[in-house]
PDB file of C-alpha atoms and ligand atoms in Angstrom:
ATOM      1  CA  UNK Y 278     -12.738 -11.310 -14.169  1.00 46.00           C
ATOM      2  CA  UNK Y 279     -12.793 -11.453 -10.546  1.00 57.00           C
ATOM      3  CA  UNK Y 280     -14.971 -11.017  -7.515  1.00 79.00           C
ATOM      4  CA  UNK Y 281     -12.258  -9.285  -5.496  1.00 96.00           C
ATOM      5  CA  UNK Y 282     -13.591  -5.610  -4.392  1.00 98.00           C
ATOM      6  CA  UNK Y 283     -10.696  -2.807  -5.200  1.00 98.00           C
ATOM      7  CA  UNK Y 284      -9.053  -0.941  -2.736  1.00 98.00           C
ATOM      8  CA  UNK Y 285      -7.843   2.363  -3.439  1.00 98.00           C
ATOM      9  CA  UNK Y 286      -5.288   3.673  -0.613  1.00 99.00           C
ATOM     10  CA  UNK Y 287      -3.796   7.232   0.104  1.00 98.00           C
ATOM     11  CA  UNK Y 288      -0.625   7.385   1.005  1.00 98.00           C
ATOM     12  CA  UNK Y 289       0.179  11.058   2.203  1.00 98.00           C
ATOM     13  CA  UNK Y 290       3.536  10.715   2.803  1.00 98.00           C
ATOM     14  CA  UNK Y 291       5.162  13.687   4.733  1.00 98.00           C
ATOM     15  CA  UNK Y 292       2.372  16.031   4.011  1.00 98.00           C
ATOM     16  CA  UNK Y 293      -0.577  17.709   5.585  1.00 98.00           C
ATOM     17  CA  UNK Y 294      -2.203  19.687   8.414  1.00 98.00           C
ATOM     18  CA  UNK Y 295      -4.439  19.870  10.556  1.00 98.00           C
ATOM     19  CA  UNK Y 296      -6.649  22.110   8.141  1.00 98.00           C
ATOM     20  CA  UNK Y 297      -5.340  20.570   5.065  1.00 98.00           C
ATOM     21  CA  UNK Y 298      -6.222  17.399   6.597  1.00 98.00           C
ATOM     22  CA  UNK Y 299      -9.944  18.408   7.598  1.00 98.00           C
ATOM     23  CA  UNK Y 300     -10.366  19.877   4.317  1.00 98.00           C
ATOM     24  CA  UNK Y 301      -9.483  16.906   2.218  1.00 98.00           C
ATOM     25  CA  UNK Y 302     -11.194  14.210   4.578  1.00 98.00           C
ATOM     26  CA  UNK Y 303     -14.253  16.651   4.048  1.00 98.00           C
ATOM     27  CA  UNK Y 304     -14.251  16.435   0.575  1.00 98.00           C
ATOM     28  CA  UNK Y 305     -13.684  12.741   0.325  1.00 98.00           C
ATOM     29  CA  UNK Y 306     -16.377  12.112   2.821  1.00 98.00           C
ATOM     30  CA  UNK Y 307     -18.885  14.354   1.261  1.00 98.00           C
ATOM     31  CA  UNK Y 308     -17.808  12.657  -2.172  1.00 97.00           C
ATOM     32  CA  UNK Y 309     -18.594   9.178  -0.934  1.00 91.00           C
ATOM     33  CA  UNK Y 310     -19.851   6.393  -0.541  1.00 94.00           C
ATOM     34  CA  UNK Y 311     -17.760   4.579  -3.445  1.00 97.00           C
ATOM     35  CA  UNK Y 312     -18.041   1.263  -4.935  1.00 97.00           C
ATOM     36  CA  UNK Y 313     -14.775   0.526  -3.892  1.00 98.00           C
ATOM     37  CA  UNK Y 314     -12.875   0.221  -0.331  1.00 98.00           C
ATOM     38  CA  UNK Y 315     -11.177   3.376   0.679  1.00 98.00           C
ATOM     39  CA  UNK Y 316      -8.448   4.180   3.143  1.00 98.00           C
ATOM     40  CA  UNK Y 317      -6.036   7.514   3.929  1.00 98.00           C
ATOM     41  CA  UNK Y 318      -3.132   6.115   4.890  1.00 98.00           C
ATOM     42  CA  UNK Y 319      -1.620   9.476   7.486  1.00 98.00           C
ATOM     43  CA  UNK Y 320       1.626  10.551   8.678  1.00 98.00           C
ATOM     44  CA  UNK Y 321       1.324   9.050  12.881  1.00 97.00           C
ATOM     45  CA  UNK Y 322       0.778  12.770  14.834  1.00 97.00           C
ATOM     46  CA  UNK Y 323      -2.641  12.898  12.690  1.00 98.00           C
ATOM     47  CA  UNK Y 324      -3.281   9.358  13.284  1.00 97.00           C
ATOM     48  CA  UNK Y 325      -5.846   9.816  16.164  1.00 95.00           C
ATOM     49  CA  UNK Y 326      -7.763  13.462  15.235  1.00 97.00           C
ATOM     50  CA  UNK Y 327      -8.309  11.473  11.311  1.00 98.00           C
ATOM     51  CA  UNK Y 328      -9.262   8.198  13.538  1.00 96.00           C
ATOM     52  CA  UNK Y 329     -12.007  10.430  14.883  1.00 96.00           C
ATOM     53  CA  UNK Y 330     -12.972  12.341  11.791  1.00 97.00           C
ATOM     54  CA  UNK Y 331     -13.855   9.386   9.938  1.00 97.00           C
ATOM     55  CA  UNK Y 332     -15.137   7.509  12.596  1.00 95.00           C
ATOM     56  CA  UNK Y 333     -18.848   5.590  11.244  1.00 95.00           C
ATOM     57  CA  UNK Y 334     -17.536   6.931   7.849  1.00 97.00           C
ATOM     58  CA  UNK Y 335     -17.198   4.139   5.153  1.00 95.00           C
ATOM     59  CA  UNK Y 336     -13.697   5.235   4.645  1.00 98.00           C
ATOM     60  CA  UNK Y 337     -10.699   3.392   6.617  1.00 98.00           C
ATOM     61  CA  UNK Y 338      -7.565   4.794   7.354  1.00 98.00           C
ATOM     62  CA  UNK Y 339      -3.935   3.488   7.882  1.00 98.00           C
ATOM     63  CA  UNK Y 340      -0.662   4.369   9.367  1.00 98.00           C
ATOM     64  CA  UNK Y 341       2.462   4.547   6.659  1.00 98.00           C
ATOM     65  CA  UNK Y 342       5.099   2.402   9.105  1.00 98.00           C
ATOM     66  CA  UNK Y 343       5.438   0.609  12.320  1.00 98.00           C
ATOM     67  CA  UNK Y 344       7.570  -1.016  14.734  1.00 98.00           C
ATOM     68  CA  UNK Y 345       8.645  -4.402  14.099  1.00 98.00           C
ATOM     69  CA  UNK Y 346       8.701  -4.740  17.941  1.00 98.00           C
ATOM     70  CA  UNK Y 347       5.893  -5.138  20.463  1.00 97.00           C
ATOM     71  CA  UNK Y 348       7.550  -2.527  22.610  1.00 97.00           C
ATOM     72  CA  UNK Y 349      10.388  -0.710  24.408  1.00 98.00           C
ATOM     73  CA  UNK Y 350      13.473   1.271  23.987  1.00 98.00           C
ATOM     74  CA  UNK Y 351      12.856   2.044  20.324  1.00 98.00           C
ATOM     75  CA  UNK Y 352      13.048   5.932  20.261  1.00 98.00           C
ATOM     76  CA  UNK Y 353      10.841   7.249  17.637  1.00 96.00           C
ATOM     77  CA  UNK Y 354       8.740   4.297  16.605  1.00 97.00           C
ATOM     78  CA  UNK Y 355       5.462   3.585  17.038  1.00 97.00           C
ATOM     79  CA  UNK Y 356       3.874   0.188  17.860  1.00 98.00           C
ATOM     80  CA  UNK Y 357       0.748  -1.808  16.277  1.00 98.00           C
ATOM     81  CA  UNK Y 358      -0.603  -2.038  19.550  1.00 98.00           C
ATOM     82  CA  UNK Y 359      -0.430   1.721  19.660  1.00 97.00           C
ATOM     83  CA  UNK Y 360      -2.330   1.690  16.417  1.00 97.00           C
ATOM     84  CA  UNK Y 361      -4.851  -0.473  17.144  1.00 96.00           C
ATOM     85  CA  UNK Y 362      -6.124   1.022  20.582  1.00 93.00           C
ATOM     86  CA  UNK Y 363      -7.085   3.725  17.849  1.00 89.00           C
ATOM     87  CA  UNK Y 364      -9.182   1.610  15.401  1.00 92.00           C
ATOM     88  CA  UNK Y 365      -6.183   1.620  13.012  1.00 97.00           C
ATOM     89  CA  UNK Y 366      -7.056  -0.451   9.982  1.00 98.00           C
ATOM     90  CA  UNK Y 367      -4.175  -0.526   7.156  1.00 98.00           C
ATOM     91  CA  UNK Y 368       0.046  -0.249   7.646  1.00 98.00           C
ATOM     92  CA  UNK Y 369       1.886   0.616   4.342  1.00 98.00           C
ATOM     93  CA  UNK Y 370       5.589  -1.732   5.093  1.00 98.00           C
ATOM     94  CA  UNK Y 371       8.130  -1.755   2.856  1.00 98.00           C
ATOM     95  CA  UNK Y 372       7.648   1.497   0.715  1.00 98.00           C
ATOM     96  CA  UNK Y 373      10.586   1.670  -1.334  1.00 98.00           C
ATOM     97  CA  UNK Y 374      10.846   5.494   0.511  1.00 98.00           C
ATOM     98  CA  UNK Y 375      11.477   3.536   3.655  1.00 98.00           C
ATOM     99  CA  UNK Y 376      13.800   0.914   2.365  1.00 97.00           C
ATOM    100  CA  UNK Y 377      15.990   3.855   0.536  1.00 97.00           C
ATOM    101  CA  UNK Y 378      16.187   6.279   3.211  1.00 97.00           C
ATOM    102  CA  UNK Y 379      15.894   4.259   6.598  1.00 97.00           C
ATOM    103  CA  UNK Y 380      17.688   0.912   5.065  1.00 97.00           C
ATOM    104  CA  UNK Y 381      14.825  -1.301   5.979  1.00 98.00           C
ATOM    105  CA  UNK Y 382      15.567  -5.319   4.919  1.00 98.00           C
ATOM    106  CA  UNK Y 383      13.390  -7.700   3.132  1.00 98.00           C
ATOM    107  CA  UNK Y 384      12.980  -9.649   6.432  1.00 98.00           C
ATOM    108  CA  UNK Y 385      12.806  -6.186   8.392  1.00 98.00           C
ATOM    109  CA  UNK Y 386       9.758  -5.703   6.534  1.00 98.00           C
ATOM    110  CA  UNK Y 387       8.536  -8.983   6.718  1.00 98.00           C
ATOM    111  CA  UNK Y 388       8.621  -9.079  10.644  1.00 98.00           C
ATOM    112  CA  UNK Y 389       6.505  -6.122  10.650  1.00 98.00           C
ATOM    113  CA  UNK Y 390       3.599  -7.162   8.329  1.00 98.00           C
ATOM    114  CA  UNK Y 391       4.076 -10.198  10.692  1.00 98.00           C
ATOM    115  CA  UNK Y 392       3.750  -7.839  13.545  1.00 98.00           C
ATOM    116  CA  UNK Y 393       0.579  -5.948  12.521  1.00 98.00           C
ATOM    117  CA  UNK Y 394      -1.347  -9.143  11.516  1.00 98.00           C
ATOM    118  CA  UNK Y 395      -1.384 -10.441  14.934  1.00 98.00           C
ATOM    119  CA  UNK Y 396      -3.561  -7.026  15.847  1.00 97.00           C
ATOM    120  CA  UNK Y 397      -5.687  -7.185  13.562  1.00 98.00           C
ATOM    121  CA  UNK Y 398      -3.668  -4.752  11.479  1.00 98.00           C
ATOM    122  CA  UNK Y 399      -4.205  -5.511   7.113  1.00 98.00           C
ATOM    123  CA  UNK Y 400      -0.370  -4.721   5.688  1.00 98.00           C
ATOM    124  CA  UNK Y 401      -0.111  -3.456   3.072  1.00 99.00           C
ATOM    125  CA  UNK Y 402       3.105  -4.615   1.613  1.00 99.00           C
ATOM    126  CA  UNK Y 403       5.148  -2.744  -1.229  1.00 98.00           C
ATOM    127  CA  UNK Y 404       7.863  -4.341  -3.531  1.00 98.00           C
ATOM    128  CA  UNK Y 405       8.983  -2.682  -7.025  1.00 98.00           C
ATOM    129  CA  UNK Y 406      12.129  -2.748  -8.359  1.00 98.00           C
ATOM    130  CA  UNK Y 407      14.571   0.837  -9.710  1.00 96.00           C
ATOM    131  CA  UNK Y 408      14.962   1.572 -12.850  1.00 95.00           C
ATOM    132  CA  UNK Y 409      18.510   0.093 -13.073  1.00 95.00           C
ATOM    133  CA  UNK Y 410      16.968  -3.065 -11.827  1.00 96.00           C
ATOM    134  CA  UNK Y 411      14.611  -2.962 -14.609  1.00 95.00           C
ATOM    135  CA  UNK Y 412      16.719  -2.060 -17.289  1.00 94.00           C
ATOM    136  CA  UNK Y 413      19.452  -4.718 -16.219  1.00 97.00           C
ATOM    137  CA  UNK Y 414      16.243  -7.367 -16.525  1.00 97.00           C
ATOM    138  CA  UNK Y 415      15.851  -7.917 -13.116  1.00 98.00           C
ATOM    139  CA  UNK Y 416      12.472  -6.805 -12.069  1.00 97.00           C
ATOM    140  CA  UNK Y 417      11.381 -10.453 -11.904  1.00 98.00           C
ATOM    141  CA  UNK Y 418      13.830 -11.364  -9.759  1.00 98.00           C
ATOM    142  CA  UNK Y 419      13.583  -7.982  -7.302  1.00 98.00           C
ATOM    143  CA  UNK Y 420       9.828  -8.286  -6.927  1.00 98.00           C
ATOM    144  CA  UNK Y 421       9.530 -12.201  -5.965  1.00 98.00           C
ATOM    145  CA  UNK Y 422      12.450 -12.028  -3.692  1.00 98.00           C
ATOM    146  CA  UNK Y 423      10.932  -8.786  -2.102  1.00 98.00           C
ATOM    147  CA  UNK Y 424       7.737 -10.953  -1.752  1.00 98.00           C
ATOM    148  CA  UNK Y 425       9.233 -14.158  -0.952  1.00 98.00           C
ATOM    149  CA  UNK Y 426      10.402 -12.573   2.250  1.00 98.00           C
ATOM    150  CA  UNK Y 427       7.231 -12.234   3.213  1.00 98.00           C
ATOM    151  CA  UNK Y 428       5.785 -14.998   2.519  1.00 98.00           C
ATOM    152  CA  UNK Y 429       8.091 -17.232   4.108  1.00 98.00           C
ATOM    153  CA  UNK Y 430       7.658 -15.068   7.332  1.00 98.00           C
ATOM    154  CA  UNK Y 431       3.634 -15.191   7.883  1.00 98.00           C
ATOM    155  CA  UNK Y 432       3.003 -18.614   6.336  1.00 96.00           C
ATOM    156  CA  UNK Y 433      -0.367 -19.397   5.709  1.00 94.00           C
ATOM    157  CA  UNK Y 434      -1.393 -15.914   7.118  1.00 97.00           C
ATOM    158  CA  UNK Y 435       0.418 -14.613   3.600  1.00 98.00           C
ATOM    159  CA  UNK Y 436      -3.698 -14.930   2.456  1.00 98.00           C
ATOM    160  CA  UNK Y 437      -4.729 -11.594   5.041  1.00 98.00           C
ATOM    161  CA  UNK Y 438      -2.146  -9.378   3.325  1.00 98.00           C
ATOM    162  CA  UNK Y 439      -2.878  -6.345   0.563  1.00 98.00           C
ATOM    163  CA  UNK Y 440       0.620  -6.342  -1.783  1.00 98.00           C
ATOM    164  CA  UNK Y 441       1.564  -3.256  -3.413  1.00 98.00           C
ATOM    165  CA  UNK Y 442       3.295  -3.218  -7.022  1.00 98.00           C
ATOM    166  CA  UNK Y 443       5.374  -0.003  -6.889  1.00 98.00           C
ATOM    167  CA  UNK Y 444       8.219   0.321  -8.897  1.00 97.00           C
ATOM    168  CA  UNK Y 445      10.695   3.053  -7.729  1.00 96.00           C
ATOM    169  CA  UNK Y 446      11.147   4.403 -11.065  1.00 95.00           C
ATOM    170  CA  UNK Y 447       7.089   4.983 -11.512  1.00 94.00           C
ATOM    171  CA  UNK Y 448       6.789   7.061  -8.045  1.00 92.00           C
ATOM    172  CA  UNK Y 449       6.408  10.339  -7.987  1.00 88.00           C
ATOM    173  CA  UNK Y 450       7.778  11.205 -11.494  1.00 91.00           C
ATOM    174  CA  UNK Y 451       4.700  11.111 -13.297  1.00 86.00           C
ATOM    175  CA  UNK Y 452       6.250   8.215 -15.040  1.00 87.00           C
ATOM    176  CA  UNK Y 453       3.944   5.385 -14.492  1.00 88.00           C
ATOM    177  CA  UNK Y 454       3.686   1.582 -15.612  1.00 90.00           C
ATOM    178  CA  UNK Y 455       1.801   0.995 -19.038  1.00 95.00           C
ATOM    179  CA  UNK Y 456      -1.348  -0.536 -17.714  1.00 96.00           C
ATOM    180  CA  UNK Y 457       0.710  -4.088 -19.596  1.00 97.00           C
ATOM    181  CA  UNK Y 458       3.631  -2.945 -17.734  1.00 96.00           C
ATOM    182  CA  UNK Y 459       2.021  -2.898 -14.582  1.00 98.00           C
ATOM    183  CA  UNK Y 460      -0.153  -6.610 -15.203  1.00 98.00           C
ATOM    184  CA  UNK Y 461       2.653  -8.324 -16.169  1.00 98.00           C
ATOM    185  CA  UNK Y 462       4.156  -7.721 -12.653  1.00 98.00           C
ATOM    186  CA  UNK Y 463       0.741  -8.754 -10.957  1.00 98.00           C
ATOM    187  CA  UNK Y 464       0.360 -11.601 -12.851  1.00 98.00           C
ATOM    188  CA  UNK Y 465       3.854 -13.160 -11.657  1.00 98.00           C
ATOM    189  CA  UNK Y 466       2.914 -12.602  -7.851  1.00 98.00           C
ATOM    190  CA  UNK Y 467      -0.464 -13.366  -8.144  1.00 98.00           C
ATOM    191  CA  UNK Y 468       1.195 -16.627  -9.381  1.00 98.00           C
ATOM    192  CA  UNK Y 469       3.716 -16.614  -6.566  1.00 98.00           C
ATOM    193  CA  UNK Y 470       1.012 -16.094  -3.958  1.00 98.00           C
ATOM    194  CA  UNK Y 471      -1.051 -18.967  -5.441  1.00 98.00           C
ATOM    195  CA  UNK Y 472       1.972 -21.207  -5.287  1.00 97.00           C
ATOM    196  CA  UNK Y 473       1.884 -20.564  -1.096  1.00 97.00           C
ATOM    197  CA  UNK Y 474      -1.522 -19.929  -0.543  1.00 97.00           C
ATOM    198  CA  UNK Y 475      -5.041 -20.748  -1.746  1.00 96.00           C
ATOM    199  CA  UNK Y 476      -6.071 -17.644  -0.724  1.00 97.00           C
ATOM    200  CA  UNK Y 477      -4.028 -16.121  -3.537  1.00 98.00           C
ATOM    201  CA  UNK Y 478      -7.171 -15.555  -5.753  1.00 98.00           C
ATOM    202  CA  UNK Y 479      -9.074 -13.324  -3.548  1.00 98.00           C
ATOM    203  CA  UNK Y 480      -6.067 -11.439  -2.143  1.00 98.00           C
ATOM    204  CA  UNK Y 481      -5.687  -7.361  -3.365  1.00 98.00           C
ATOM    205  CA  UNK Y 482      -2.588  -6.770  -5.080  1.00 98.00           C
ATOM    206  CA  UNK Y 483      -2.586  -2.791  -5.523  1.00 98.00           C
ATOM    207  CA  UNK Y 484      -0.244  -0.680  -8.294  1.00 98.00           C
ATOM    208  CA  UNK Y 485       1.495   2.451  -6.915  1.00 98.00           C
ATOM    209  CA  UNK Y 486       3.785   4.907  -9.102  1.00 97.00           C
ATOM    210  CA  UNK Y 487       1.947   8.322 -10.831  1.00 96.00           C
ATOM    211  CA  UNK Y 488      -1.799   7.033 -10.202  1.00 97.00           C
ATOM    212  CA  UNK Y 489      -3.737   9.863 -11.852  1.00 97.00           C
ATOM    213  CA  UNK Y 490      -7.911  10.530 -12.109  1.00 98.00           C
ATOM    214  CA  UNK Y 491      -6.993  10.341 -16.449  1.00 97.00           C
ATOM    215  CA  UNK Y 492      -5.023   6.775 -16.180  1.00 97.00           C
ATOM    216  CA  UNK Y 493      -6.293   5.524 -12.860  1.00 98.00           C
ATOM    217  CA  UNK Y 494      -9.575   3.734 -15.158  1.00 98.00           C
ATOM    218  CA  UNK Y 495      -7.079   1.606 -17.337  1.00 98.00           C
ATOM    219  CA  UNK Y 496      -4.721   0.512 -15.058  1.00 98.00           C
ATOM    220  CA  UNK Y 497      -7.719  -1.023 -12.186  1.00 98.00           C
ATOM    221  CA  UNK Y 498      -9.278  -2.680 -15.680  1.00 97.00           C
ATOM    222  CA  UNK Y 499      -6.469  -4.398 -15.922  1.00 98.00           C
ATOM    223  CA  UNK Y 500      -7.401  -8.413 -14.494  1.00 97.00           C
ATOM    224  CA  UNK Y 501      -4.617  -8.755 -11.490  1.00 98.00           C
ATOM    225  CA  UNK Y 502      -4.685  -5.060 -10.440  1.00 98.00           C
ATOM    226  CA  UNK Y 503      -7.035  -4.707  -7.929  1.00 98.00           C
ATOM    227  CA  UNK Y 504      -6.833  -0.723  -6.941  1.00 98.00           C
ATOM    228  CA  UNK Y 505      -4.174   1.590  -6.358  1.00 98.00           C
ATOM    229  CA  UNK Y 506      -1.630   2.905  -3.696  1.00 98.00           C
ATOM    230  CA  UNK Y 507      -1.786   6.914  -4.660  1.00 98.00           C
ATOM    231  CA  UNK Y 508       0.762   9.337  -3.493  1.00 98.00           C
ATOM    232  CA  UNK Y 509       0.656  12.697  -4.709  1.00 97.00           C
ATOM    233  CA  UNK Y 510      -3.266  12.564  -6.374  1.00 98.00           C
ATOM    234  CA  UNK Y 511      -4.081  11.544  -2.956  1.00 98.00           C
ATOM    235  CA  UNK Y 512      -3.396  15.112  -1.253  1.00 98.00           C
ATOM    236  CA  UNK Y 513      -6.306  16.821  -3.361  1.00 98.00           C
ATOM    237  CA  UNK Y 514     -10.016  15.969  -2.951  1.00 98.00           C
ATOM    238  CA  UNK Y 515     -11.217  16.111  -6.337  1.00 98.00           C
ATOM    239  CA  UNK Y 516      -8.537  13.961  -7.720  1.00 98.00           C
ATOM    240  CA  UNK Y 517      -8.398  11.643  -5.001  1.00 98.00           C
ATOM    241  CA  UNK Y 518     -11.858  10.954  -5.453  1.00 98.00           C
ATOM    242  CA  UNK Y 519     -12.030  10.410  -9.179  1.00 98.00           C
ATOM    243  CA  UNK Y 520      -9.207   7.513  -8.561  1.00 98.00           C
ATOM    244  CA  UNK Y 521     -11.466   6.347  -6.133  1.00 98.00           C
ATOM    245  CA  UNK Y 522     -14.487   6.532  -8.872  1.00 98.00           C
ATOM    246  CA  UNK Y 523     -12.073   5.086 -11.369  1.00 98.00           C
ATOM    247  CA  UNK Y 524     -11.961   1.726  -9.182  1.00 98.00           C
ATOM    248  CA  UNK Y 525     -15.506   1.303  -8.906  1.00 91.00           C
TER     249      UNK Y 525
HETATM  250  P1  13P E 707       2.849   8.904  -6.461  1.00 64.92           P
HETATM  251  O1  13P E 707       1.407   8.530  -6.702  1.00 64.92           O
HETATM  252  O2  13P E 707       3.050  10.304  -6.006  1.00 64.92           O
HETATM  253  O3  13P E 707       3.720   8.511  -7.634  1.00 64.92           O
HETATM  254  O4  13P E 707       3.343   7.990  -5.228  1.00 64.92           O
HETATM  255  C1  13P E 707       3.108   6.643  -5.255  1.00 64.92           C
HETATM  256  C2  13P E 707       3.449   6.073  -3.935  1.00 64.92           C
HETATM  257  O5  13P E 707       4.594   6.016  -3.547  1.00 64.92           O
HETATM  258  C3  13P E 707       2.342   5.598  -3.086  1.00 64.92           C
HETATM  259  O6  13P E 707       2.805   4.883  -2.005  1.00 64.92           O
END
């Protein structure tokens, strides 16, 4: 099928603490290494102590925002360069969680996958569409114009990005995508991707939305899914690490 090596991302969302945190980093770590790329993406106040726990580990980890601004009066957020001086790896933009409750734009999000690029920062990008969307037939039309924001924005850089198929409807409601569901999506921006970039082939385009250790194996066999974006089976160790077994 492909050569590309899955990624399989936590996204914690607003949970954790410090001993939750050491707890589940300890059981991924002493779970490891996997077959596939792994990465914790944290809420920011744990973004240095989980820097430094997984330091010379094989797993990477990720902030779930930044600024779309190098710096300055911007109350609140927090810069890629301030990610970077700590070895940051991955930024989630664009989680539908974001655009809902802060309002962020298409080009909003754009600017800042634009931002973290130029340090060294791999976004990852989300698009999905709602449910209304998808029942009114417009999940085509959400997803590529989500996407074509982007592209647009970083040009040929469009190849360095990881994409992330979420739809809204799928996340958190133990509702997810048929694996079908979920690769007929991929296939049509793998296909938009190629149309920009020849890079599009070896690029990771991740599903998000009720990722679980029993459907987690399907949905990565699937030919344009190339690992998963996991919220809530992210927060335990043992499940977290079956996804991540699932993958490879
Ligand atoms: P769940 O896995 O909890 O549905 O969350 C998915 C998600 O939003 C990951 O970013």
């Amino acid at each position: 099928m492909s050569a590309r090596k899955k990624l399989v991302a936590g996204n914690w969302k607003m949970h954790g603490s410090r001993a939750a945190n050491a707890e589940l980093l300890g059981g991924i770590l002493q779970a490891g290494p996997f077959g596939a790329d792994v990465a914790v993406c944290v809420p920011a106040p744990y973004l240095g102590e989980v820097g430094i726990t997984l330091a010379g580990s094989a797993v990477a980890w990720g902030a779930q925002d930044c600024s779309a601004h190098e710096q300055g009066a911007y109350t609140g957020d927090v810069s890629v360069s301030m990610l970077s001086e700590f070895g940051c790896r991955y930024v989630i933009v664009g989680h539908s969680e974001r655009r809902a409750y802060h309002g962020e734009t298409d080009q909003q999000v754009a600017d800042k996958a634009k931002i973290a690029l130029g340090k060294g920062i791999t976004p990852i990008v989300c698009v999905g569409e709602t449910l209304a969307q998808r029942e009114a037939g417009q999940t085509e039309e959400v997803v590529k114009r989500q996407l074509s924001v982007v592209i647009h924005t970083l040009g040929q850089c469009i190849g360095e990005i990881v994409v992330a198929y979420e739809p809204v409807w799928a996340i958190g409601t133990g509702k997810t995508a048929s694996p079908e569901q979920a690769q007929e999506v991929h296939a049509l921006l793998r296909a938009q991707l190629r149309a920009a970039s020849q890079r599009a082939d070896g690029m990771r385009l991740l599903y998000g939305g009720s990722v679980k250790p029993d459907n987690a194996a399907t949905l990565f066999g699937q030919p344009d899914i190339d690992g998963g974006l996991i919220g809530g089976a992210a927060l335990k160790a043992a499940d977290f690490v079956a996804v991540c077994r699932a993958a490879g």
